[in-house]
PDB file of C-alpha atoms in Angstrom:
ATOM      1  CA  UNK A   1      99.453 103.537  77.508  1.00 67.00           C
ATOM      2  CA  UNK A   2      98.046 105.757  80.968  1.00 72.00           C
ATOM      3  CA  UNK A   3      97.110 103.190  83.120  1.00 70.00           C
ATOM      4  CA  UNK A   4     100.820 101.805  82.840  1.00 77.00           C
ATOM      5  CA  UNK A   5     102.664 105.241  83.707  1.00 79.00           C
ATOM      6  CA  UNK A   6      99.913 105.837  86.813  1.00 76.00           C
ATOM      7  CA  UNK A   7     100.921 102.399  87.796  1.00 79.00           C
ATOM      8  CA  UNK A   8     104.441 102.610  88.608  1.00 78.00           C
ATOM      9  CA  UNK A   9     103.808 105.489  90.525  1.00 74.00           C
ATOM     10  CA  UNK A  10     101.030 104.165  92.233  1.00 76.00           C
ATOM     11  CA  UNK A  11     102.507 100.901  93.647  1.00 79.00           C
ATOM     12  CA  UNK A  12     105.481  99.929  95.028  1.00 79.00           C
ATOM     13  CA  UNK A  13     107.674  97.550  93.732  1.00 83.00           C
ATOM     14  CA  UNK A  14     106.143  94.406  95.390  1.00 85.00           C
ATOM     15  CA  UNK A  15     102.334  95.047  93.985  1.00 84.00           C
ATOM     16  CA  UNK A  16     103.528  96.505  90.022  1.00 87.00           C
ATOM     17  CA  UNK A  17     103.251  93.164  88.934  1.00 89.00           C
ATOM     18  CA  UNK A  18      99.755  92.337  90.087  1.00 90.00           C
ATOM     19  CA  UNK A  19      98.894  96.210  89.079  1.00 87.00           C
ATOM     20  CA  UNK A  20     100.139  95.415  85.580  1.00 89.00           C
ATOM     21  CA  UNK A  21      98.270  93.026  84.931  1.00 90.00           C
ATOM     22  CA  UNK A  22      94.969  94.683  85.717  1.00 90.00           C
ATOM     23  CA  UNK A  23      95.412  97.682  84.383  1.00 87.00           C
ATOM     24  CA  UNK A  24      97.372  95.774  80.859  1.00 89.00           C
ATOM     25  CA  UNK A  25      93.425  93.642  81.196  1.00 91.00           C
ATOM     26  CA  UNK A  26      92.010  96.734  81.632  1.00 89.00           C
ATOM     27  CA  UNK A  27      93.077  98.334  78.885  1.00 89.00           C
ATOM     28  CA  UNK A  28      92.685  95.754  76.660  1.00 92.00           C
ATOM     29  CA  UNK A  29      89.391  94.832  77.542  1.00 94.00           C
ATOM     30  CA  UNK A  30      88.193  98.839  77.027  1.00 90.00           C
ATOM     31  CA  UNK A  31      89.796  99.072  73.461  1.00 92.00           C
ATOM     32  CA  UNK A  32      87.602  96.067  72.855  1.00 95.00           C
ATOM     33  CA  UNK A  33      84.563  97.144  73.952  1.00 94.00           C
ATOM     34  CA  UNK A  34      85.248 100.093  71.619  1.00 92.00           C
ATOM     35  CA  UNK A  35      85.878  98.403  68.823  1.00 94.00           C
ATOM     36  CA  UNK A  36      83.078  96.375  69.299  1.00 95.00           C
ATOM     37  CA  UNK A  37      80.289  98.887  70.003  1.00 92.00           C
ATOM     38  CA  UNK A  38      81.770 102.079  67.546  1.00 93.00           C
ATOM     39  CA  UNK A  39      80.203 100.437  64.557  1.00 94.00           C
ATOM     40  CA  UNK A  40      76.475 100.031  66.365  1.00 94.00           C
ATOM     41  CA  UNK A  41      76.915 103.475  67.717  1.00 92.00           C
ATOM     42  CA  UNK A  42      78.102 105.059  64.180  1.00 93.00           C
ATOM     43  CA  UNK A  43      75.284 103.548  62.517  1.00 94.00           C
ATOM     44  CA  UNK A  44      72.872 105.298  64.794  1.00 94.00           C
ATOM     45  CA  UNK A  45      74.282 108.540  65.826  1.00 92.00           C
ATOM     46  CA  UNK A  46      76.153 108.770  62.618  1.00 91.00           C
ATOM     47  CA  UNK A  47      78.531 111.801  62.626  1.00 89.00           C
ATOM     48  CA  UNK A  48      77.352 112.731  66.353  1.00 93.00           C
ATOM     49  CA  UNK A  49      78.595 108.992  67.282  1.00 91.00           C
ATOM     50  CA  UNK A  50      82.040 111.115  68.427  1.00 91.00           C
ATOM     51  CA  UNK A  51      79.654 113.121  70.815  1.00 93.00           C
ATOM     52  CA  UNK A  52      79.361 109.971  73.706  1.00 90.00           C
ATOM     53  CA  UNK A  53      83.764 110.065  73.761  1.00 90.00           C
ATOM     54  CA  UNK A  54      83.472 114.064  73.938  1.00 95.00           C
ATOM     55  CA  UNK A  55      81.148 113.262  77.142  1.00 95.00           C
ATOM     56  CA  UNK A  56      83.422 110.819  78.291  1.00 92.00           C
ATOM     57  CA  UNK A  57      86.608 112.745  78.390  1.00 94.00           C
ATOM     58  CA  UNK A  58      84.887 115.465  80.053  1.00 97.00           C
ATOM     59  CA  UNK A  59      83.874 113.374  83.040  1.00 97.00           C
ATOM     60  CA  UNK A  60      87.027 111.757  82.967  1.00 92.00           C
ATOM     61  CA  UNK A  61      89.398 115.097  83.410  1.00 94.00           C
ATOM     62  CA  UNK A  62      86.806 116.783  86.051  1.00 96.00           C
ATOM     63  CA  UNK A  63      87.660 113.425  87.956  1.00 92.00           C
ATOM     64  CA  UNK A  64      91.134 113.354  87.551  1.00 87.00           C
ATOM     65  CA  UNK A  65      91.378 117.282  88.484  1.00 90.00           C
ATOM     66  CA  UNK A  66      89.268 116.638  91.753  1.00 89.00           C
ATOM     67  CA  UNK A  67      90.124 113.491  92.396  1.00 84.00           C
ATOM     68  CA  UNK A  68      93.666 112.564  91.554  1.00 79.00           C
ATOM     69  CA  UNK A  69      96.595 114.155  93.546  1.00 77.00           C
ATOM     70  CA  UNK A  70      99.132 116.033  92.219  1.00 78.00           C
ATOM     71  CA  UNK A  71     102.606 113.907  92.631  1.00 75.00           C
ATOM     72  CA  UNK A  72     104.994 116.123  90.456  1.00 79.00           C
ATOM     73  CA  UNK A  73     107.916 116.578  92.436  1.00 82.00           C
ATOM     74  CA  UNK A  74     106.951 114.326  94.813  1.00 80.00           C
ATOM     75  CA  UNK A  75     108.508 110.877  96.733  1.00 79.00           C
ATOM     76  CA  UNK A  76     107.036 106.778  96.903  1.00 73.00           C
ATOM     77  CA  UNK A  77     106.535 107.367 100.152  1.00 76.00           C
ATOM     78  CA  UNK A  78     104.656 111.002  99.755  1.00 79.00           C
ATOM     79  CA  UNK A  79     102.566 109.151  97.152  1.00 76.00           C
ATOM     80  CA  UNK A  80     102.033 106.441  98.941  1.00 74.00           C
ATOM     81  CA  UNK A  81     100.372 108.179 102.368  1.00 77.00           C
ATOM     82  CA  UNK A  82      98.435 110.355 100.164  1.00 76.00           C
ATOM     83  CA  UNK A  83      96.612 107.213  98.581  1.00 73.00           C
ATOM     84  CA  UNK A  84      96.695 105.313 101.930  1.00 74.00           C
ATOM     85  CA  UNK A  85      93.505 104.774 103.859  1.00 71.00           C
ATOM     86  CA  UNK A  86      93.960 107.043 106.808  1.00 69.00           C
ATOM     87  CA  UNK A  87      94.079 104.419 109.882  1.00 59.00           C
ATOM     88  CA  UNK A  88      94.653 105.518 113.528  1.00 58.00           C
ATOM     89  CA  UNK A  89      98.352 105.655 114.397  1.00 53.00           C
ATOM     90  CA  UNK A  90      99.546 103.066 116.419  1.00 57.00           C
ATOM     91  CA  UNK A  91     101.556 104.461 119.434  1.00 54.00           C
ATOM     92  CA  UNK A  92     104.870 104.207 119.172  1.00 57.00           C
ATOM     93  CA  UNK A  93     107.103 102.183 120.929  1.00 56.00           C
ATOM     94  CA  UNK A  94     110.557 103.207 122.004  1.00 57.00           C
ATOM     95  CA  UNK A  95     113.645 100.360 121.343  1.00 53.00           C
ATOM     96  CA  UNK A  96     113.401  98.656 125.198  1.00 55.00           C
ATOM     97  CA  UNK A  97     109.604  97.617 125.152  1.00 54.00           C
ATOM     98  CA  UNK A  98     110.415  95.590 121.682  1.00 53.00           C
ATOM     99  CA  UNK A  99     111.556  91.956 122.282  1.00 56.00           C
ATOM    100  CA  UNK A 100     113.329  90.097 119.507  1.00 54.00           C
ATOM    101  CA  UNK A 101     111.347  86.185 119.182  1.00 53.00           C
ATOM    102  CA  UNK A 102     113.525  83.415 118.280  1.00 53.00           C
ATOM    103  CA  UNK A 103     112.763  82.149 114.756  1.00 53.00           C
ATOM    104  CA  UNK A 104     115.216  79.458 113.111  1.00 51.00           C
ATOM    105  CA  UNK A 105     118.030  80.932 114.503  1.00 51.00           C
ATOM    106  CA  UNK A 106     116.760  84.623 113.976  1.00 55.00           C
ATOM    107  CA  UNK A 107     115.861  87.319 115.369  1.00 51.00           C
ATOM    108  CA  UNK A 108     112.016  89.118 114.728  1.00 52.00           C
ATOM    109  CA  UNK A 109     110.894  91.953 116.022  1.00 51.00           C
ATOM    110  CA  UNK A 110     107.673  91.154 118.345  1.00 51.00           C
ATOM    111  CA  UNK A 111     105.405  92.913 121.031  1.00 50.00           C
ATOM    112  CA  UNK A 112     103.952  89.682 122.712  1.00 49.00           C
ATOM    113  CA  UNK A 113     105.016  89.272 126.339  1.00 47.00           C
ATOM    114  CA  UNK A 114     106.184  85.204 125.406  1.00 48.00           C
ATOM    115  CA  UNK A 115     109.493  86.479 124.193  1.00 46.00           C
ATOM    116  CA  UNK A 116     112.729  86.813 124.680  1.00 48.00           C
ATOM    117  CA  UNK A 117     113.859  90.676 126.052  1.00 47.00           C
ATOM    118  CA  UNK A 118     116.268  93.005 123.312  1.00 46.00           C
ATOM    119  CA  UNK A 119     118.035  94.047 126.386  1.00 46.00           C
ATOM    120  CA  UNK A 120     119.823  90.612 126.494  1.00 49.00           C
ATOM    121  CA  UNK A 121     121.113  90.971 123.051  1.00 49.00           C
ATOM    122  CA  UNK A 122     122.039  94.654 123.195  1.00 45.00           C
TER     123      UNK A 122
END
């Protein structure tokens, strides 16, 4: 369904399994709720019971039109940037300001003062 299509576009590969679990669980919970509530809704509203679902569809379509941005012909990184929180940008550092930290024989980029300078390795 729709939750699985949206998750493929909105989440990075590392976060997709968890997103699929949450989306699938919500999808099954929603289907269960509709299946459980519908007989009572049909008994009380009769032939007008579908107006509730029509109203929900209108509200969701307005939400999608107003809130969800268009993702057609956009890369995954552009889509991720659209949905990311607007945080203040961190200042860019040049290569000679970055330092290399020793980590079990491997180097990792860090910006602490207790590290070996990167100019020693280049």
